[in-house]
Amino acid sequence: MFLKILSHPVFMGLDFHMPMIVDLSHPLIMLEGENGSGKSTLLHSIYRALRAENVEGFSYRLDKPEGLDWPKVLLFDAELHNPRMQSEMFKDDPAMREFIDTASHGQVMLSMFKDLFPTLPTGTVLLLDEPEMALSASNQRRTLKMLKELVDQKDFRIVAATHSPVLIGAAETYVINLDRHINRNLIPTDQGIQGASTIQ
């Protein structure tokens, strides 16, 4: 399954050559790159493409197997969707409200992986923006284990924009590096010209 981004105002501003082709056939993908390299933009682009949304300035083609659909596509931004900043949502659930008010940021984030994500339908596409936020290295390893279980046991497809060496370095993850415009897990045979994307 490939997402072909034909035009995008941000990526064109970052001097990516269009079309930008992203391999989404792997079940557990990490988007790696420096701040401002386009990780979150690509994650949001994947979200809009999977939901068949039309956005001004964003032109794409999603090549996927015929008949393949997803029961749910969820974009979770660890900063924007932090439950600790939205505790009023749990006013009818005193136990959850107490947990959110007393637990650390990392504990709340870990609970999302442990308690919330597994309740999503089988076959969900889960898009995560910096899921390691506020998590220690040991808890990042726990979340990696949980993500692999979601893939293996519930047939999830997961894409995460991350800076975490734990997530990026795991043997099970397929890494797309936006700094070099290449996929790190492919043997580079052609680095391309300056400003050109060689993501395969």
mmCIF file of C-alpha atoms in Angstrom:
data_model
loop_
_atom_site.group_PDB
_atom_site.id
_atom_site.type_symbol
_atom_site.label_atom_id
_atom_site.label_comp_id
_atom_site.label_asym_id
_atom_site.label_seq_id
_atom_site.Cartn_x
_atom_site.Cartn_y
_atom_site.Cartn_z
ATOM 1 C CA MET A 1 0.000 0.000 0.000
ATOM 2 C CA PHE A 2 1.479 3.322 -1.074
ATOM 3 C CA LEU A 3 0.535 6.934 -0.414
ATOM 4 C CA LYS A 4 1.599 9.140 -3.293
ATOM 5 C CA ILE A 5 1.604 12.802 -2.270
ATOM 6 C CA LEU A 6 1.345 14.760 -5.488
ATOM 7 C CA SER A 7 1.371 18.220 -3.917
ATOM 8 C CA HIS A 8 1.465 19.597 -0.389
ATOM 9 C CA PRO A 9 2.229 23.183 0.616
ATOM 10 C CA VAL A 10 4.425 22.202 3.588
ATOM 11 C CA PHE A 11 6.418 19.505 1.808
ATOM 12 C CA MET A 12 6.960 21.721 -1.199
ATOM 13 C CA GLY A 13 8.202 24.394 1.214
ATOM 14 C CA LEU A 14 10.611 21.847 2.666
ATOM 15 C CA ASP A 15 11.896 21.192 -0.867
ATOM 16 C CA PHE A 16 10.603 17.638 -1.127
ATOM 17 C CA HIS A 17 10.371 16.456 -4.700
ATOM 18 C CA MET A 18 6.814 15.572 -5.705
ATOM 19 C CA PRO A 19 5.411 13.019 -5.906
ATOM 20 C CA MET A 20 6.508 11.852 -2.488
ATOM 21 C CA ILE A 21 5.902 8.108 -2.214
ATOM 22 C CA VAL A 22 5.441 6.517 1.213
ATOM 23 C CA ASP A 23 5.265 2.747 1.711
ATOM 24 C CA LEU A 24 2.457 2.012 4.180
ATOM 25 C CA SER A 25 2.417 -1.749 3.678
ATOM 26 C CA HIS A 26 4.181 -2.442 6.976
ATOM 27 C CA PRO A 27 2.094 -2.808 10.144
ATOM 28 C CA LEU A 28 4.417 -0.858 12.482
ATOM 29 C CA ILE A 29 6.040 2.253 10.987
ATOM 30 C CA MET A 30 8.143 4.936 12.668
ATOM 31 C CA LEU A 31 8.613 8.385 11.113
ATOM 32 C CA GLU A 32 12.030 9.683 12.154
ATOM 33 C CA GLY A 33 13.586 13.114 11.641
ATOM 34 C CA GLU A 34 14.744 16.377 13.147
ATOM 35 C CA ASN A 35 12.330 18.964 14.491
ATOM 36 C CA GLY A 36 10.639 20.600 11.547
ATOM 37 C CA SER A 37 11.474 17.806 9.081
ATOM 38 C CA GLY A 38 7.801 17.104 8.354
ATOM 39 C CA LYS A 39 7.007 14.090 10.570
ATOM 40 C CA SER A 40 3.785 15.473 12.019
ATOM 41 C CA THR A 41 2.788 16.905 8.653
ATOM 42 C CA LEU A 42 3.233 13.484 7.048
ATOM 43 C CA LEU A 43 1.302 11.819 9.875
ATOM 44 C CA HIS A 44 -1.609 14.224 9.416
ATOM 45 C CA SER A 45 -1.397 13.690 5.643
ATOM 46 C CA ILE A 46 -1.705 9.926 6.134
ATOM 47 C CA TYR A 47 -4.716 10.522 8.398
ATOM 48 C CA ARG A 48 -6.476 12.664 5.808
ATOM 49 C CA ALA A 49 -5.684 10.268 2.967
ATOM 50 C CA LEU A 50 -6.951 7.195 4.845
ATOM 51 C CA ARG A 51 -10.162 9.088 5.617
ATOM 52 C CA ALA A 52 -10.425 10.250 1.981
ATOM 53 C CA GLU A 53 -10.521 13.898 3.042
ATOM 54 C CA ASN A 54 -10.049 16.769 0.632
ATOM 55 C CA VAL A 55 -7.760 19.513 1.941
ATOM 56 C CA GLU A 56 -6.816 22.661 0.042
ATOM 57 C CA GLY A 57 -3.326 22.384 -1.440
ATOM 58 C CA PHE A 58 -3.014 18.672 -0.595
ATOM 59 C CA SER A 59 -3.281 16.358 -3.585
ATOM 60 C CA TYR A 60 -2.647 12.644 -3.184
ATOM 61 C CA ARG A 61 -3.380 9.150 -4.411
ATOM 62 C CA LEU A 62 -3.687 6.195 -2.066
ATOM 63 C CA ASP A 63 -2.918 2.876 -3.724
ATOM 64 C CA LYS A 64 -4.372 0.126 -1.557
ATOM 65 C CA PRO A 65 -5.687 -3.386 -2.153
ATOM 66 C CA GLU A 66 -9.237 -3.399 -3.441
ATOM 67 C CA GLY A 67 -11.761 -3.897 -0.682
ATOM 68 C CA LEU A 68 -9.364 -2.920 2.112
ATOM 69 C CA ASP A 69 -11.095 -0.668 4.612
ATOM 70 C CA TRP A 70 -10.489 0.183 8.236
ATOM 71 C CA PRO A 71 -13.131 0.228 10.964
ATOM 72 C CA LYS A 72 -11.441 3.231 12.563
ATOM 73 C CA VAL A 73 -8.607 5.638 11.825
ATOM 74 C CA LEU A 74 -7.461 7.416 14.996
ATOM 75 C CA LEU A 75 -4.905 10.216 15.184
ATOM 76 C CA PHE A 76 -3.558 10.616 18.723
ATOM 77 C CA ASP A 77 -1.362 13.616 19.424
ATOM 78 C CA ALA A 78 0.294 13.120 22.810
ATOM 79 C CA GLU A 79 0.398 16.892 23.356
ATOM 80 C CA LEU A 80 -3.028 17.951 22.065
ATOM 81 C CA HIS A 81 -4.915 14.943 23.428
ATOM 82 C CA ASN A 82 -3.318 14.841 26.861
ATOM 83 C CA PRO A 83 -6.198 13.780 29.183
ATOM 84 C CA ARG A 84 -4.666 15.754 32.045
ATOM 85 C CA MET A 85 -5.445 18.942 30.120
ATOM 86 C CA GLN A 86 -9.046 17.810 29.492
ATOM 87 C CA SER A 87 -10.088 16.311 32.810
ATOM 88 C CA GLU A 88 -13.561 17.884 32.478
ATOM 89 C CA MET A 89 -14.289 15.142 29.940
ATOM 90 C CA PHE A 90 -14.360 12.687 32.842
ATOM 91 C CA LYS A 91 -16.747 14.571 35.137
ATOM 92 C CA ASP A 92 -19.129 11.579 35.047
ATOM 93 C CA ASP A 93 -16.347 9.104 35.873
ATOM 94 C CA PRO A 94 -15.035 10.003 39.354
ATOM 95 C CA ALA A 95 -12.477 7.183 39.472
ATOM 96 C CA MET A 96 -10.923 8.225 36.150
ATOM 97 C CA ARG A 97 -11.048 11.899 37.158
ATOM 98 C CA GLU A 98 -9.210 11.108 40.393
ATOM 99 C CA PHE A 99 -6.592 9.062 38.531
ATOM 100 C CA ILE A 100 -5.976 11.850 36.006
ATOM 101 C CA ASP A 101 -5.748 14.472 38.737
ATOM 102 C CA THR A 102 -3.296 12.493 40.877
ATOM 103 C CA ALA A 103 -1.206 10.484 38.405
ATOM 104 C CA SER A 104 1.891 11.802 36.654
ATOM 105 C CA HIS A 105 1.826 12.785 32.998
ATOM 106 C CA GLY A 106 3.751 9.620 32.134
ATOM 107 C CA GLN A 107 1.371 7.396 34.113
ATOM 108 C CA VAL A 108 -1.612 8.890 32.300
ATOM 109 C CA MET A 109 0.054 8.405 28.917
ATOM 110 C CA LEU A 110 0.955 4.799 29.758
ATOM 111 C CA SER A 111 -2.680 4.135 30.679
ATOM 112 C CA MET A 112 -3.716 5.199 27.166
ATOM 113 C CA PHE A 113 -1.657 2.319 25.743
ATOM 114 C CA LYS A 114 -2.750 -0.142 28.395
ATOM 115 C CA ASP A 115 -6.444 0.684 28.777
ATOM 116 C CA LEU A 116 -7.716 2.797 25.865
ATOM 117 C CA PHE A 117 -6.053 1.652 22.650
ATOM 118 C CA PRO A 118 -6.843 -2.083 23.155
ATOM 119 C CA THR A 119 -10.580 -1.191 23.246
ATOM 120 C CA LEU A 120 -10.448 0.095 19.657
ATOM 121 C CA PRO A 121 -11.884 -2.197 16.960
ATOM 122 C CA THR A 122 -9.795 -4.939 15.374
ATOM 123 C CA GLY A 123 -8.115 -3.598 12.247
ATOM 124 C CA THR A 124 -7.849 -0.006 13.500
ATOM 125 C CA VAL A 125 -5.245 2.306 11.990
ATOM 126 C CA LEU A 126 -3.568 4.091 14.897
ATOM 127 C CA LEU A 127 -1.542 7.218 14.096
ATOM 128 C CA LEU A 128 0.574 8.496 16.987
ATOM 129 C CA ASP A 129 2.362 11.834 17.227
ATOM 130 C CA GLU A 130 5.282 11.547 19.669
ATOM 131 C CA PRO A 131 3.764 8.765 21.782
ATOM 132 C CA GLU A 132 6.903 8.660 23.931
ATOM 133 C CA MET A 133 6.158 12.101 25.373
ATOM 134 C CA ALA A 134 6.629 12.052 29.170
ATOM 135 C CA LEU A 135 7.616 8.374 29.197
ATOM 136 C CA SER A 136 10.830 7.002 30.667
ATOM 137 C CA ALA A 137 12.972 4.671 28.559
ATOM 138 C CA SER A 138 11.610 1.627 30.417
ATOM 139 C CA ASN A 139 8.022 2.739 29.786
ATOM 140 C CA GLN A 140 8.844 3.388 26.140
ATOM 141 C CA ARG A 141 9.877 -0.263 25.965
ATOM 142 C CA ARG A 142 6.547 -1.192 27.566
ATOM 143 C CA THR A 143 4.632 0.847 24.988
ATOM 144 C CA LEU A 144 6.604 -0.795 22.180
ATOM 145 C CA LYS A 145 5.526 -4.194 23.533
ATOM 146 C CA MET A 146 1.913 -2.993 23.677
ATOM 147 C CA LEU A 147 2.071 -1.654 20.121
ATOM 148 C CA LYS A 148 3.437 -4.989 18.880
ATOM 149 C CA GLU A 149 0.604 -6.778 20.705
ATOM 150 C CA LEU A 150 -1.968 -4.520 19.020
ATOM 151 C CA VAL A 151 -0.453 -5.436 15.646
ATOM 152 C CA ASP A 152 -0.213 -9.163 16.379
ATOM 153 C CA GLN A 153 -3.437 -9.695 18.331
ATOM 154 C CA LYS A 154 -5.808 -7.073 16.890
ATOM 155 C CA ASP A 155 -4.432 -6.597 13.377
ATOM 156 C CA PHE A 156 -3.701 -2.896 13.946
ATOM 157 C CA ARG A 157 -1.703 -0.838 11.488
ATOM 158 C CA ILE A 158 0.354 1.736 13.422
ATOM 159 C CA VAL A 159 2.334 4.755 12.251
ATOM 160 C CA ALA A 160 4.158 6.943 14.787
ATOM 161 C CA ALA A 161 6.094 10.183 14.436
ATOM 162 C CA THR A 162 8.787 9.881 17.079
ATOM 163 C CA HIS A 163 12.194 10.891 18.413
ATOM 164 C CA SER A 164 12.456 7.785 20.610
ATOM 165 C CA PRO A 165 15.574 5.639 20.000
ATOM 166 C CA VAL A 166 13.673 2.783 21.656
ATOM 167 C CA LEU A 167 10.895 2.868 19.047
ATOM 168 C CA ILE A 168 13.132 3.737 16.101
ATOM 169 C CA GLY A 169 15.763 1.125 16.941
ATOM 170 C CA ALA A 170 13.418 -1.820 17.442
ATOM 171 C CA ALA A 171 13.896 -4.644 14.961
ATOM 172 C CA GLU A 172 10.123 -4.905 14.441
ATOM 173 C CA THR A 173 9.670 -1.338 13.242
ATOM 174 C CA TYR A 174 9.931 -0.038 9.695
ATOM 175 C CA VAL A 175 11.604 3.376 9.761
ATOM 176 C CA ILE A 176 11.099 6.242 7.337
ATOM 177 C CA ASN A 177 13.746 8.924 7.851
ATOM 178 C CA LEU A 178 12.598 12.330 6.651
ATOM 179 C CA ASP A 179 15.985 13.993 7.160
ATOM 180 C CA ARG A 180 17.679 11.881 4.519
ATOM 181 C CA HIS A 181 14.528 11.391 2.449
ATOM 182 C CA ILE A 182 15.266 7.686 2.366
ATOM 183 C CA ASN A 183 13.954 4.657 4.175
ATOM 184 C CA ARG A 184 16.641 3.609 6.645
ATOM 185 C CA ASN A 185 15.732 -0.060 6.284
ATOM 186 C CA LEU A 186 16.457 -0.067 2.556
ATOM 187 C CA ILE A 187 19.964 -0.302 1.133
ATOM 188 C CA PRO A 188 20.434 3.094 -0.514
ATOM 189 C CA THR A 189 21.496 2.689 -4.110
ATOM 190 C CA ASP A 190 20.820 6.269 -5.144
ATOM 191 C CA GLN A 191 20.848 9.229 -2.797
ATOM 192 C CA GLY A 192 19.081 11.331 -5.387
ATOM 193 C CA ILE A 193 19.672 14.982 -6.146
ATOM 194 C CA GLN A 194 19.502 17.838 -3.651
ATOM 195 C CA GLY A 195 15.935 18.463 -2.601
ATOM 196 C CA ALA A 196 14.638 15.235 -4.109
ATOM 197 C CA SER A 197 12.789 12.630 -2.082
ATOM 198 C CA THR A 198 14.121 9.102 -2.410
ATOM 199 C CA ILE A 199 11.618 7.512 -0.024
ATOM 200 C CA GLN A 200 10.637 4.219 -1.575
#
